[in-house]
Every structure is written in structure tokens, then in C-alpha cells.
Coordinates of C-alpha atoms in Angstrom, one line a residue:
Chain A
M563 CA -56.7 -27.1 144.0
S564 CA -59.1 -25.8 146.6
F565 CA -62.7 -26.0 147.5
P566 CA -65.1 -24.2 145.0
W567 CA -66.1 -21.7 147.7
A568 CA -62.5 -20.5 148.4
N569 CA -62.1 -16.7 148.3
E570 CA -60.5 -15.5 145.2
Y571 CA -57.5 -13.2 145.2
K572 CA -58.4 -9.7 144.1
P573 CA -55.5 -7.3 143.7
S574 CA -56.6 -3.9 145.0
T575 CA -53.9 -1.5 143.8
A576 CA -52.4 -0.8 140.4
F577 CA -49.1 -2.2 141.6
T578 CA -50.5 -5.5 142.8
R579 CA -52.6 -5.8 139.6
Y580 CA -49.4 -5.4 137.6
L581 CA -47.6 -7.9 139.8
D582 CA -50.4 -10.4 139.5
E583 CA -50.0 -10.3 135.7
K584 CA -46.3 -10.7 135.7
L585 CA -45.5 -12.8 138.7
P586 CA -48.6 -13.9 140.8
L587 CA -46.6 -14.5 143.9
P588 CA -49.1 -12.6 146.2
R589 CA -51.9 -14.8 144.7
F590 CA -49.8 -17.9 145.5
V591 CA -49.3 -16.8 149.1
Y592 CA -53.0 -15.8 149.4
N593 CA -54.1 -19.3 148.2
A594 CA -51.5 -21.1 150.3
V595 CA -51.6 -19.5 153.7
G596 CA -54.1 -16.6 153.3
A597 CA -57.8 -16.1 153.0
G598 CA -57.9 -18.2 149.9
Y599 CA -57.3 -21.5 151.7
P600 CA -60.5 -22.8 153.4
V601 CA -59.6 -24.9 156.5
P602 CA -62.0 -27.0 158.7
R603 CA -63.5 -24.8 161.4
N604 CA -62.8 -27.3 164.2
L605 CA -59.0 -27.5 164.4
N606 CA -57.6 -27.7 167.9
Y607 CA -54.2 -26.5 169.1
F608 CA -52.5 -29.7 167.9
W609 CA -52.9 -28.3 164.4
N610 CA -50.6 -25.4 165.3
F611 CA -47.5 -27.6 165.2
G612 CA -47.0 -27.5 161.4
V613 CA -46.7 -23.8 161.4
L614 CA -44.5 -24.0 164.6
A615 CA -42.2 -26.4 162.8
G616 CA -41.8 -23.8 160.0
V617 CA -41.0 -21.1 162.6
A618 CA -38.4 -23.4 164.2
L619 CA -36.8 -24.0 160.9
M620 CA -36.6 -20.3 160.2
V621 CA -35.0 -19.7 163.6
Q622 CA -32.4 -22.4 162.8
I623 CA -31.7 -21.0 159.3
I624 CA -31.3 -17.4 160.5
S625 CA -29.2 -18.3 163.6
G626 CA -27.2 -20.8 161.6
I627 CA -26.3 -18.4 158.8
I628 CA -25.0 -16.0 161.5
L629 CA -23.0 -18.7 163.3
A630 CA -21.4 -19.7 160.0
M631 CA -20.0 -16.2 159.8
H632 CA -17.9 -16.8 162.9
F633 CA -17.3 -20.6 162.9
A634 CA -14.2 -22.2 161.4
A635 CA -14.7 -25.8 160.1
E636 CA -11.1 -27.0 160.7
S637 CA -10.4 -29.6 163.2
T638 CA -7.6 -27.8 165.1
V639 CA -9.6 -24.6 165.6
A640 CA -13.3 -25.6 165.4
F641 CA -13.7 -26.0 169.2
A642 CA -11.8 -22.7 169.8
S643 CA -14.0 -20.9 167.3
V644 CA -17.1 -22.0 169.1
E645 CA -15.7 -20.7 172.3
H646 CA -14.8 -17.5 170.5
I647 CA -18.4 -17.2 169.5
M648 CA -19.5 -17.8 173.1
R649 CA -17.0 -15.3 174.6
D650 CA -15.9 -12.7 172.1
V651 CA -18.5 -12.3 169.3
N652 CA -21.1 -9.7 170.2
A653 CA -24.2 -11.5 171.4
G654 CA -22.5 -14.7 170.1
W655 CA -23.6 -16.6 173.2
F656 CA -27.2 -15.7 172.5
I657 CA -27.1 -16.8 168.9
R658 CA -25.3 -20.1 169.7
Y659 CA -27.6 -20.9 172.6
A660 CA -30.6 -20.1 170.3
H661 CA -29.3 -22.4 167.6
M662 CA -28.5 -25.2 170.1
N663 CA -31.9 -25.1 171.9
G664 CA -33.6 -24.2 168.6
A665 CA -32.7 -27.7 167.4
S666 CA -34.4 -29.2 170.5
M667 CA -37.4 -27.0 170.0
F668 CA -37.6 -28.1 166.4
F669 CA -37.7 -31.7 167.4
I670 CA -40.2 -31.1 170.3
V671 CA -42.5 -29.4 167.8
V672 CA -42.0 -32.0 165.0
Y673 CA -42.5 -34.9 167.3
T674 CA -45.8 -33.4 168.5
H675 CA -46.7 -32.8 164.9
I676 CA -46.0 -36.5 164.1
F677 CA -48.0 -37.8 167.1
R678 CA -50.9 -35.5 166.1
G679 CA -50.8 -37.3 162.7
L680 CA -50.6 -40.7 164.4
F681 CA -53.5 -40.1 166.7
Y682 CA -55.8 -38.4 164.3
G683 CA -55.0 -40.8 161.4
S684 CA -53.6 -37.9 159.2
Y685 CA -51.5 -40.5 157.4
K686 CA -54.6 -42.2 155.8
P687 CA -55.7 -41.7 152.3
P688 CA -56.1 -39.2 150.6
R689 CA -53.2 -37.7 152.6
E690 CA -50.6 -40.5 152.5
M691 CA -48.3 -38.4 150.3
V692 CA -48.3 -35.6 152.9
W693 CA -47.3 -38.2 155.5
H694 CA -44.5 -39.6 153.3
L695 CA -43.1 -36.2 152.5
G696 CA -43.2 -35.4 156.2
L697 CA -41.2 -38.6 157.0
V698 CA -38.6 -37.5 154.4
I699 CA -38.4 -34.1 156.1
F700 CA -37.9 -36.0 159.4
L701 CA -35.1 -38.1 158.0
L702 CA -33.4 -35.0 156.6
M703 CA -33.8 -33.3 160.0
M704 CA -32.1 -36.2 161.7
A705 CA -29.2 -36.1 159.3
T706 CA -28.9 -32.3 159.7
A707 CA -29.0 -32.4 163.5
F708 CA -26.4 -35.1 163.7
M709 CA -24.0 -33.3 161.4
G710 CA -24.6 -30.0 163.2
Y711 CA -23.8 -31.7 166.6
V712 CA -20.4 -32.8 165.2
L713 CA -19.3 -29.2 164.3
P714 CA -18.2 -27.9 167.7
W715 CA -15.7 -30.8 167.7
G716 CA -16.1 -31.6 171.4
Q717 CA -15.8 -35.1 172.9
M718 CA -19.5 -36.0 172.2
S719 CA -19.2 -34.5 168.7
F720 CA -16.2 -36.7 167.9
W721 CA -17.5 -39.9 169.4
G722 CA -21.0 -39.4 168.1
A723 CA -19.5 -39.1 164.6
K724 CA -17.4 -42.2 165.2
V725 CA -20.3 -44.3 166.5
I726 CA -22.8 -43.2 163.8
T727 CA -20.4 -43.6 160.9
G728 CA -19.4 -46.9 162.6
L729 CA -23.0 -48.0 161.9
F730 CA -22.2 -48.1 158.2
G731 CA -19.3 -50.3 159.0
A732 CA -21.8 -53.0 160.0
I733 CA -22.9 -53.4 156.4
P734 CA -21.4 -56.7 155.1
L735 CA -18.5 -56.5 152.6
V736 CA -18.9 -52.9 151.5
G737 CA -19.4 -51.4 155.0
E738 CA -15.8 -50.4 155.8
P739 CA -15.1 -48.8 152.4
I740 CA -18.4 -46.8 152.8
Q741 CA -17.4 -45.7 156.3
T742 CA -13.9 -44.5 155.0
W743 CA -15.6 -42.8 152.1
L744 CA -18.1 -41.0 154.3
L745 CA -15.3 -39.8 156.7
G746 CA -12.6 -39.2 154.1
G747 CA -10.2 -40.9 156.4
F748 CA -10.0 -43.8 158.8
A749 CA -11.5 -41.9 161.7
P750 CA -13.4 -38.6 162.0
D751 CA -11.0 -35.8 161.3
N752 CA -10.7 -32.6 159.3
A753 CA -12.1 -34.0 156.1
A754 CA -15.2 -35.3 157.9
L755 CA -15.7 -32.0 159.8
N756 CA -15.5 -30.0 156.6
R757 CA -18.0 -32.1 154.7
F758 CA -20.4 -32.2 157.6
F759 CA -20.3 -28.4 157.7
S760 CA -21.0 -28.2 154.0
L761 CA -23.9 -30.6 154.3
H762 CA -25.2 -29.1 157.5
Y763 CA -25.5 -25.8 155.7
L764 CA -27.1 -27.3 152.6
L765 CA -29.7 -29.7 154.1
P766 CA -31.9 -27.1 155.8
F767 CA -32.6 -25.6 152.4
V768 CA -33.4 -29.0 151.0
I769 CA -35.8 -29.4 154.0
L770 CA -37.3 -26.1 153.0
G771 CA -37.9 -27.4 149.5
V772 CA -39.5 -30.6 150.7
I773 CA -41.7 -28.5 153.0
V774 CA -43.1 -26.7 149.9
L775 CA -43.9 -30.1 148.5
H776 CA -45.4 -31.2 151.9
I777 CA -47.8 -28.2 151.9
W778 CA -48.5 -28.5 148.2
A779 CA -49.5 -32.2 148.7
L780 CA -51.6 -31.1 151.7
H781 CA -53.5 -28.5 149.8
I782 CA -54.8 -30.9 147.3
P783 CA -57.2 -32.7 149.7
G784 CA -57.1 -29.8 152.2
S785 CA -56.3 -30.1 156.0
S786 CA -57.7 -32.9 158.1
N787 CA -59.4 -32.1 161.4
P788 CA -60.0 -33.7 164.8
T789 CA -63.2 -35.5 163.7
G790 CA -61.5 -37.1 160.7
V791 CA -64.7 -36.4 158.7
E792 CA -64.0 -34.8 155.4
V793 CA -65.1 -31.2 154.6
K794 CA -68.6 -31.5 152.9
A795 CA -69.8 -27.9 152.5
E796 CA -68.8 -24.3 152.9
Q797 CA -70.1 -24.1 156.5
D798 CA -67.5 -26.7 157.5
T799 CA -64.6 -24.3 156.8
V800 CA -63.3 -20.9 157.6
P801 CA -60.5 -19.0 155.6
F802 CA -57.0 -19.7 156.9
H803 CA -56.5 -15.9 157.3
P804 CA -57.5 -14.4 159.7
Y805 CA -58.9 -17.4 161.6
Y806 CA -55.9 -19.7 161.7
T807 CA -53.2 -17.1 161.4
A808 CA -54.6 -15.7 164.6
K809 CA -54.8 -19.1 166.3
D810 CA -51.3 -20.0 165.1
G811 CA -50.1 -16.6 166.5
V812 CA -51.1 -17.8 170.0
G813 CA -49.1 -21.0 169.5
V814 CA -46.1 -19.1 168.2
A815 CA -46.2 -16.8 171.3
A816 CA -46.3 -19.9 173.5
F817 CA -43.5 -21.5 171.5
F818 CA -41.2 -18.4 172.0
I819 CA -42.0 -18.3 175.8
V820 CA -40.7 -21.9 176.1
F821 CA -37.8 -21.3 173.8
A822 CA -36.7 -18.1 175.6
T823 CA -37.0 -19.9 178.9
L824 CA -34.6 -22.6 177.7
V825 CA -32.2 -20.1 176.0
F826 CA -32.0 -17.6 178.9
F827 CA -32.4 -19.8 182.0
A828 CA -31.3 -23.3 181.1
P829 CA -29.3 -23.2 177.9
N830 CA -27.3 -26.3 178.7
F831 CA -30.1 -28.3 180.3
L832 CA -30.7 -30.5 177.3
G833 CA -27.0 -30.8 176.3
E834 CA -24.2 -33.1 177.4
P835 CA -21.4 -31.5 179.5
D836 CA -18.8 -33.7 177.8
N837 CA -19.2 -31.7 174.6
Y838 CA -17.3 -28.8 176.3
I839 CA -14.2 -31.0 176.3
P840 CA -12.2 -30.8 173.1
A841 CA -12.4 -33.9 170.9
N842 CA -9.8 -36.5 171.9
P843 CA -9.4 -39.5 169.6
M844 CA -7.4 -41.3 172.3
S845 CA -10.0 -41.2 175.1
T846 CA -13.7 -42.3 175.0
P847 CA -16.2 -40.6 177.2
A848 CA -17.6 -42.9 179.9
N849 CA -21.0 -42.9 178.4
I850 CA -21.5 -41.9 174.7
V851 CA -25.1 -40.7 174.3
P852 CA -26.7 -38.7 171.5
E853 CA -28.9 -35.7 172.0
W854 CA -32.3 -36.4 173.7
Y855 CA -34.2 -36.5 170.4
F856 CA -32.2 -39.6 169.2
W857 CA -32.6 -41.5 172.5
P858 CA -35.4 -43.8 171.5
F859 CA -33.6 -44.8 168.3
Y860 CA -30.3 -45.3 170.1
A861 CA -32.1 -47.6 172.6
I862 CA -33.3 -49.7 169.7
L863 CA -29.8 -49.8 168.3
R864 CA -28.4 -51.1 171.6
A865 CA -31.2 -53.5 172.2
F866 CA -29.7 -56.2 169.9
T867 CA -27.0 -58.1 171.8
V868 CA -27.2 -61.6 170.3
D869 CA -26.4 -62.8 166.7
F870 CA -29.3 -64.2 164.8
L871 CA -28.4 -66.9 162.2
F872 CA -25.6 -65.4 160.2
I873 CA -26.5 -61.8 161.0
P874 CA -24.2 -60.2 163.6
A875 CA -25.9 -58.4 166.5
K876 CA -24.4 -55.1 165.5
L877 CA -26.0 -55.2 162.0
L878 CA -29.3 -56.3 163.5
G879 CA -29.3 -53.2 165.7
V880 CA -28.5 -50.9 162.8
L881 CA -31.2 -52.5 160.6
A882 CA -33.8 -52.2 163.5
M883 CA -33.0 -48.6 164.1
F884 CA -33.5 -47.6 160.5
A885 CA -36.6 -50.0 160.2
A886 CA -38.2 -48.1 163.2
I887 CA -38.5 -45.1 160.9
L888 CA -38.9 -46.8 157.5
L889 CA -41.8 -48.7 159.1
L890 CA -43.8 -45.5 159.3
F891 CA -43.8 -45.2 155.5
F892 CA -46.0 -48.3 155.4
L893 CA -48.4 -47.0 158.1
P894 CA -51.2 -46.0 155.6
W895 CA -51.5 -49.6 154.6
L896 CA -50.9 -51.2 158.1
D897 CA -53.8 -49.3 159.7
T898 CA -56.7 -50.2 157.4
S899 CA -59.5 -48.8 159.6
A900 CA -61.9 -46.5 157.7
V901 CA -62.2 -44.2 160.7
R902 CA -59.4 -41.7 160.8
S903 CA -59.6 -39.9 164.2
G904 CA -58.6 -41.6 167.4
H905 CA -61.6 -39.9 169.1
Y906 CA -64.0 -42.4 167.5
R907 CA -61.7 -45.5 167.9
P908 CA -62.0 -46.7 171.5
L909 CA -59.5 -49.6 171.2
F910 CA -57.0 -47.8 169.0
R911 CA -57.0 -45.0 171.5
K912 CA -56.2 -47.3 174.5
F913 CA -53.2 -48.8 172.6
F914 CA -52.1 -45.3 171.6
W915 CA -52.1 -43.8 175.1
F916 CA -51.2 -46.8 177.1
G917 CA -49.1 -48.7 174.6
L918 CA -47.2 -46.6 172.0
I919 CA -46.6 -43.5 174.1
P920 CA -45.3 -45.2 177.2
C921 CA -43.2 -47.5 175.0
I922 CA -41.5 -44.5 173.3
V923 CA -41.0 -42.8 176.6
V924 CA -39.3 -45.9 178.0
L925 CA -37.2 -46.3 174.9
G926 CA -36.1 -42.7 175.3
Y927 CA -35.2 -43.2 178.9
C928 CA -33.2 -46.3 178.1
G929 CA -31.4 -44.6 175.2
G930 CA -30.2 -41.8 177.5
S931 CA -29.0 -44.2 180.2
H932 CA -25.8 -46.1 180.6
A933 CA -26.3 -49.5 179.0
T934 CA -26.5 -51.9 182.0
D935 CA -28.0 -55.4 181.6
G936 CA -31.3 -54.2 183.1
I937 CA -31.6 -51.2 180.8
V938 CA -30.8 -53.4 177.8
L939 CA -33.5 -55.9 178.8
I940 CA -36.1 -53.1 179.2
S941 CA -35.1 -51.6 175.8
Q942 CA -35.5 -55.1 174.2
I943 CA -39.1 -55.4 175.6
A944 CA -40.0 -51.8 174.6
A945 CA -38.4 -52.2 171.1
A946 CA -40.4 -55.4 170.6
Y947 CA -43.6 -53.6 171.5
Y948 CA -42.8 -50.7 169.2
F949 CA -42.6 -53.0 166.2
A950 CA -45.5 -55.1 167.4
H951 CA -47.7 -52.0 167.7
F952 CA -47.3 -51.1 164.1
L953 CA -47.0 -54.5 162.5
I954 CA -49.4 -56.6 164.6
I955 CA -51.6 -54.6 166.9
L956 CA -52.7 -51.8 164.5
P957 CA -53.8 -54.2 161.7
I958 CA -55.7 -56.4 164.2
I959 CA -57.4 -53.4 165.9
A960 CA -58.5 -52.2 162.4
R961 CA -60.3 -55.5 161.9
V962 CA -61.9 -56.1 165.3
E963 CA -62.7 -52.6 166.6
T964 CA -66.2 -51.2 166.5
P965 CA -65.8 -47.5 166.1
K966 CA -68.1 -45.0 167.7
P967 CA -70.7 -43.3 165.4
L968 CA -69.2 -40.5 163.4
P969 CA -70.9 -37.1 163.1
N970 CA -72.4 -36.5 159.6
S971 CA -70.3 -33.4 159.2
I972 CA -67.8 -31.1 160.8
T973 CA -70.5 -28.5 161.4
E974 CA -72.8 -31.1 163.1
A975 CA -69.9 -32.1 165.4
V976 CA -69.1 -28.5 166.3
L977 CA -72.8 -27.6 167.0
A978 CA -73.3 -30.8 169.0
S979 CA -70.3 -30.0 171.3
N980 CA -71.5 -26.4 171.6
A981 CA -75.0 -27.5 172.6
G982 CA -73.5 -29.9 175.1
A983 CA -71.3 -27.1 176.5
S984 CA -74.3 -24.7 176.9
L985 CA -76.4 -27.4 178.5
Q986 CA -73.8 -28.2 181.2
P987 CA -74.2 -25.1 183.4
A988 CA -78.0 -25.6 183.4
E989 CA -77.8 -29.0 185.0
Chain B
M308 CA -36.3 -32.6 103.2
A309 CA -39.7 -33.3 104.8
S310 CA -40.4 -36.1 102.3
L311 CA -36.9 -37.5 102.9
T312 CA -37.4 -37.9 106.7
E313 CA -40.9 -39.3 106.1
D314 CA -39.4 -41.8 103.7
S315 CA -36.7 -42.9 106.0
A316 CA -39.2 -43.1 108.9
T317 CA -41.5 -45.3 106.9
A318 CA -38.6 -47.3 105.6
G319 CA -37.5 -48.0 109.2
E320 CA -41.0 -49.1 110.3
E321 CA -41.0 -51.7 107.6
Q322 CA -37.8 -53.2 109.1
G323 CA -39.5 -54.3 112.4
G324 CA -40.7 -50.9 113.8
V325 CA -37.2 -49.4 114.4
R326 CA -36.8 -46.0 113.0
R327 CA -33.5 -44.2 112.3
R328 CA -34.8 -41.5 114.8
D329 CA -34.8 -44.2 117.5
F330 CA -31.2 -44.9 116.9
I331 CA -30.3 -41.2 117.2
N332 CA -32.3 -41.0 120.5
V333 CA -30.6 -44.0 122.0
A334 CA -27.2 -42.8 120.8
A335 CA -27.7 -39.3 122.2
A336 CA -29.0 -40.5 125.6
S337 CA -26.1 -43.1 125.9
F338 CA -23.5 -40.5 125.0
A339 CA -24.9 -38.0 127.6
G340 CA -25.2 -40.9 130.1
V341 CA -21.6 -42.0 129.7
G342 CA -20.6 -38.3 130.0
A343 CA -22.6 -37.8 133.2
V344 CA -21.1 -41.0 134.8
S345 CA -17.6 -40.0 133.9
V346 CA -18.1 -36.6 135.6
A347 CA -19.8 -38.2 138.6
L348 CA -16.9 -40.5 139.3
P349 CA -14.4 -37.8 140.4
L350 CA -17.2 -36.0 142.3
I351 CA -17.8 -39.2 144.3
N352 CA -14.2 -40.2 144.6
Q353 CA -13.2 -36.8 146.1
M354 CA -14.9 -38.1 149.3
N355 CA -12.3 -40.8 149.7
P356 CA -9.2 -40.2 151.9
S357 CA -6.9 -37.5 150.3
A358 CA -3.2 -38.0 149.6
D359 CA -2.1 -36.3 152.8
V360 CA -4.4 -38.5 154.9
L361 CA -3.0 -41.6 153.1
A362 CA 0.6 -40.3 153.6
E363 CA 0.1 -40.7 157.3
A364 CA -1.1 -44.2 156.8
S365 CA 2.0 -45.9 158.2
T366 CA 3.9 -45.3 161.4
E367 CA 7.0 -46.7 163.2
V368 CA 7.0 -47.7 166.8
D369 CA 10.1 -48.3 169.0
V370 CA 9.0 -51.0 171.5
S371 CA 12.4 -51.4 173.4
A372 CA 11.2 -49.5 176.4
I373 CA 8.0 -51.6 177.0
A374 CA 8.6 -54.0 179.9
P375 CA 6.7 -57.4 180.0
G376 CA 3.2 -56.7 181.4
Q377 CA 3.2 -53.2 180.1
A378 CA 1.4 -51.7 177.1
I379 CA 1.5 -48.4 175.3
K380 CA -1.1 -46.5 173.4
T381 CA 0.1 -44.8 170.2
I382 CA -1.5 -43.4 167.1
F383 CA -1.9 -45.1 163.8
R384 CA -4.1 -43.5 161.1
K385 CA -5.4 -41.1 163.7
Q386 CA -6.7 -44.0 165.8
P387 CA -5.3 -45.5 168.9
L388 CA -2.9 -48.4 168.5
F389 CA -2.2 -50.8 171.5
V390 CA 1.3 -52.3 171.7
R391 CA 1.4 -54.8 174.5
H392 CA 4.3 -56.8 175.8
L393 CA 2.7 -60.0 177.1
T394 CA 4.0 -61.8 180.2
P395 CA 4.6 -65.6 180.0
E396 CA 1.5 -66.1 182.1
E397 CA -0.6 -64.0 179.7
I398 CA 0.7 -66.0 176.8
A399 CA -0.2 -69.2 178.6
A400 CA -3.6 -67.9 179.4
A401 CA -4.3 -67.0 175.8
E402 CA -3.0 -70.4 174.5
K403 CA -5.0 -72.4 177.0
V404 CA -8.3 -71.3 175.4
S405 CA -9.7 -73.6 172.7
T406 CA -10.7 -71.8 169.6
S407 CA -14.0 -73.6 169.4
E408 CA -15.4 -71.5 172.3
L409 CA -14.5 -68.2 170.6
R410 CA -16.8 -65.9 168.8
D411 CA -14.1 -65.0 166.3
P412 CA -11.8 -68.1 166.4
Q413 CA -8.1 -67.2 166.2
T414 CA -5.1 -68.4 168.1
L415 CA -2.4 -66.2 169.6
E416 CA -0.1 -67.3 166.8
D417 CA -2.6 -66.0 164.2
R418 CA -2.5 -62.6 165.9
T419 CA 1.2 -62.2 166.4
K420 CA 4.4 -62.5 164.2
P421 CA 6.5 -65.6 164.3
G422 CA 9.3 -65.2 166.9
H423 CA 7.6 -62.2 168.4
K424 CA 4.8 -64.0 170.2
Q425 CA 5.1 -61.7 173.2
W426 CA 4.2 -58.6 171.2
L427 CA 0.5 -58.2 170.8
I428 CA -0.2 -55.2 168.5
T429 CA -3.8 -54.4 167.9
M430 CA -6.0 -51.4 167.1
G431 CA -7.4 -49.7 170.2
V432 CA -10.8 -49.6 168.6
C433 CA -13.6 -51.7 169.9
T434 CA -15.1 -53.6 167.0
H435 CA -18.6 -52.9 168.3
L436 CA -19.0 -49.1 167.8
G437 CA -15.4 -47.8 167.8
C438 CA -14.8 -46.8 171.4
V439 CA -11.3 -47.0 172.9
P440 CA -11.1 -50.0 175.2
L441 CA -9.5 -49.7 178.6
G442 CA -6.6 -51.8 179.8
A443 CA -3.5 -50.4 177.9
A444 CA -2.5 -47.7 180.4
A445 CA -1.4 -48.7 184.0
G446 CA -4.2 -48.9 186.5
E447 CA -7.0 -49.2 183.9
I448 CA -9.4 -52.1 184.3
K449 CA -8.7 -55.0 182.0
G450 CA -12.0 -56.8 182.2
E451 CA -12.6 -60.3 183.4
F452 CA -10.4 -61.9 180.7
G453 CA -7.3 -59.8 181.6
G454 CA -7.0 -58.1 178.3
Y455 CA -9.1 -55.1 177.4
F456 CA -12.5 -53.8 178.5
C457 CA -14.6 -51.4 176.5
P458 CA -16.5 -49.1 178.9
C459 CA -19.1 -48.1 176.3
H460 CA -21.1 -51.3 176.0
G461 CA -19.1 -53.7 178.1
S462 CA -17.2 -55.8 175.6
S463 CA -14.3 -57.8 177.2
Y464 CA -11.2 -58.9 175.3
D465 CA -8.7 -61.5 176.5
T466 CA -4.9 -61.3 176.6
A467 CA -4.8 -62.0 172.8
G468 CA -7.2 -59.2 172.2
R469 CA -9.9 -61.6 171.3
I470 CA -13.6 -60.8 172.0
R471 CA -14.9 -63.0 174.8
K472 CA -18.0 -61.3 176.2
G473 CA -20.3 -58.4 175.2
P474 CA -21.7 -57.0 172.0
A475 CA -18.5 -56.6 169.8
P476 CA -18.6 -59.1 166.9
K477 CA -14.9 -59.4 166.1
N478 CA -11.5 -59.6 167.8
L479 CA -9.5 -56.3 168.1
M480 CA -8.2 -55.7 164.6
V481 CA -4.5 -56.6 164.0
P482 CA -3.1 -54.0 161.5
D483 CA -0.5 -55.0 158.9
Y484 CA 2.9 -54.6 160.5
S485 CA 6.4 -56.0 160.4
F486 CA 9.4 -55.9 162.7
T487 CA 12.1 -53.9 160.9
S488 CA 14.5 -54.7 163.7
D489 CA 14.1 -56.5 167.0
T490 CA 12.8 -53.3 168.7
V491 CA 11.2 -51.3 165.8
V492 CA 7.8 -52.1 164.3
K493 CA 6.6 -50.6 161.1
V494 CA 2.8 -50.5 161.2
G495 CA 0.8 -50.0 157.9

């Protein structure tokens, strides 16, 4: 569906007219990301990150397919085959560094995309399905990234696989059979490496499929915007192409500048040096840490050190870690405020910038550090705040807050800010 | 034919609303369902350890060269196995502890074989998240209870391999094993 004033696709040549009758793919693209999709005229640069996430996924798929041509998923040679890519394959170092750092770029972009949604209330009706599909993509991304990290079969790969599959061992009764089943053995070995490779190759295409659903669900109500006020009339929107293809182009260029800087000047900055040591089941690295994008969740996992009733601490940690993400599925019903955008919510905004964001930064820092008593205590406080923010603070804010007056329409908001801007120099 | 199906359909409805067509639908769906499940089972079971992995599931260890106070690290099911020859002091230290103060109450007798109390054979896998604890090789720190110490999250095990401090929920696992002679142990 779209707004009634959306441009209609008009094939201009005999060939496109023929194609439009037999397989209207150009029409589909035109309506999805072309001039046929009307978008609010006031989107800021935070609305670039959906497209950027798509770009990052394509970078990962292309570089990944090439890497798979040179990689051997067999535990005795996997590490050596990665070194072979780095040293012998033509431009292999470039493709591998692009894939490694591409994963980090993907997470940077997706986290920004998620925080955009959190601040501007994009998860609220009528877009809750968009939010839920986005969370599914996020979970699939985490699984894909984890399995990809295991493939080079370095020390962090091996011990990461051991710790993460060990989480399933915390499930009462069926935990250990599940762990053995997942690994195809009693510890990570050739069977695990092979199946992780198979799934690591598969899941990006599943992600691609869910992205199609994500965009489909988005196009039913249409894109949200920084005011959170819904589109009311034609003057509130502009066609996606050329206006937002151009604006997204600026973002894509910035994305590739940051990406290239990482790949060419600091390719191992975000990685762990221990992963350049071949996997050794007999020796544990001094500090097992996941990649940076899992640090906040790892901190929550390690924050539970005491048994509660009959539930062992280890299981509590695992449950809390998964709950930290599953909780977000309930967000549309936890935050009941009728106002979407954080711009018009003074109290929400304070807790967002001075509560949630610092809390996640602290959790990230703790997750990447060695687990001393002090770090564990800080993680416990931050983890408690994380859950309290969503389960207690947001519902209370929604009730007690007096939002600022909303503009009557997107156009009114845009004109008001333009008028304000032109008045400023006169003063 | 049309009148025949109509007749049978009406006849069915008179018997409490169940038509013959309903029976065929249920039977067809059940048949396909059983077929799908029977194909799914091998597809799921292929993920379990294969025959060659299971074939390596038992191992023999010659313990004759391990002096009291020493320990060795060997491999059992691709995981570290600790074989430790306890000194009389270590045995005494383990026996002195009352089981009521333990997180996972077990005595040294529970964790060793009769007549071989000096041989503590455990997995070298921390029960918290699977790291290899320190304390088996010479010069490694043994933690404050003189047994093993896991460097990952600070779990300390005593001289009977029992969890005493830190996040691990259980004692170091004792695998199935037996002494085939005085100096040879068959594990698994």
C-alpha cells in the first residue's frame, strides 16, 4: 500500500512495457525504493541507517562468498587456510579484513538504527511489526556473527564456541544433551566447525529474506519521522527517489570512509590478538572475551554470581542475557505514551540520554574487561538499571510525563523550524 | 457420482456433523505428518556425535610415573582430563571439610575409587563456562583451597576437585573410569 498521491510507475520503452506485463519487477522496485514511495520530507541523517545496514549486509555477503572459495572448514587446516588467504591469495588480506571489519560496521550501523528507533518511538503502533521483524534480524545477525567468529579456529574462536555452547548446558535436565547435539561432540571440534560454516553461509540469506519482510511491513504505514506526527497530506512527503536516494548516498559515502579507514589503517583494532593463536583445547586464554558488539550482553551474563532459590547463578545469567533482548519485543506495550518522538518527551529524553545510553556503555566496558569483583559489581548495577529502564521507568514516564505540544503536521514543523532559522541572523 | 457424494455427505451430517470427507482429511494429514516426522528424525539426529567421535570416547592412562603431589593433563573426549596423585596432607585436607559447608556436597570417597583414594581423576573443565582450570601442571597457581583455580571467572576448587568459591555451580566432573591394573586407568 502507499499514499494515494504516490507517483505511478509508467514504463517508457517497449521493453519495459513488455516486462511490466510479464514480470513487474521494475514496478516493484519503483514502488519500494523509487519515486513511487512517498517519504516524510523531514527525515534527518539517523534515517540513513536502514539503507546503510543493507549496504553492510551486501558487503558481508559479497566478501563472504569470496572467502568461502578459499577457506577450508576442517579443524586441522582451518587456521592455516585463513593464513593462506592473508598471505597467498591475491588481495586475500583485503577481502578478509573487509569481512572482519564489515561485521563491526554492520553492528555499528544496526545499533545506531535500533537506537534511532528507541529514541523516536519507531516501535510504537502502527509499526510494531516492523520493530519485531527488526529484532528477529538482530538475533539472526548475532547468531551469524558468532558462528563466523568461530571459523578461523583461533584461540578465541574455540573458547568462544565453548563458552557460548556451554550456555545451553545451563538448561536443567536437557542442557547437556542439547550442548552435545549442537556441537556434534563433547567439545568444539571438526563437526562443530563444519556445521557453523554451513549455517554461517546460510543465515545471511535468511536475514535478506527477513529484511524484505521488514521493508514490506514498513511500507504499509510508511516511514516514521523525527516529529513522530503521521503523514497527513501530500505536502508532508517527498518521493524516495531522488530525494532520499541522494541523502542516503551521502551517508553511504561517509560509511565507506569510516570502513576504509578501519580496513586499511587499523584492521585489527577491534579484534582480539589471541585469535591469531591456533585453537588449543588444553589451554584457556587468560581472558575470554567476545567481539565488542557482544560486550554488553556478556556483562549481563557474568553479572549473576549468586544462586537464587533453586536456580543456579549460571542459568540466571543465561536467562538474563536472552531476556535483555527478548524484553525489547514487549517494548510497544511497555511504553504506552501516545507521543512517539523523544523530541516532545522531556522526561523520556532525560532517561534516554542520561540513563539508558550510559548504562549500555558501562555494560559494554564491563563486558570487555577482566571480571574482577569491582567490574562484576558495576555490571550488576548497570544490568539492574537496564531492566528497570524498560520494565519500570518507561511505563511510569508514559503515565506521569506532560509532553510538549506537537506540531499539527510535518509541514508545519518544517516551516516553523525554517522560520526560526531565518529569524536567527536578524536578531 | 455427484449425487453419490452428496448423499454420503448428507448422511454423515445426520450422524453428528461428521462427514466421510472429514475422515479422509484427517487421515491424509496424519499420514503426511507421520511421514514428515519420520524424515525429520534422522535429519535432527545427524547433529549428534558421529561414530568416529564416539569411538574416541574412551582412553587409557598409565599413572605409574605420577609421583605424590604431581598431576598430569591428558585428553579424554577431546577435553582435558586431570589425573592427580594426592599427598597424605592433601587427602587429610579434603577429608577435614564437612560436607554441609559445600555447594555441591560430596566426600573424597564419593569422588575416588575404593582403595585408590590417592588418585583424583577429574575433567579439566570448569563447571562454570568450560575453561581449563590451572593447578595441574607444575608451577601453576592452585587457588586458595590448594586444588585448582579457574582463571576465567575465579572459581576455586579444593584438593578433592570440589567447588569452594566463585561462580561455578558444581564440583569438577568425575568421569566414569576403572583401574584395569594398579597403574592403568581406563576412562570412559
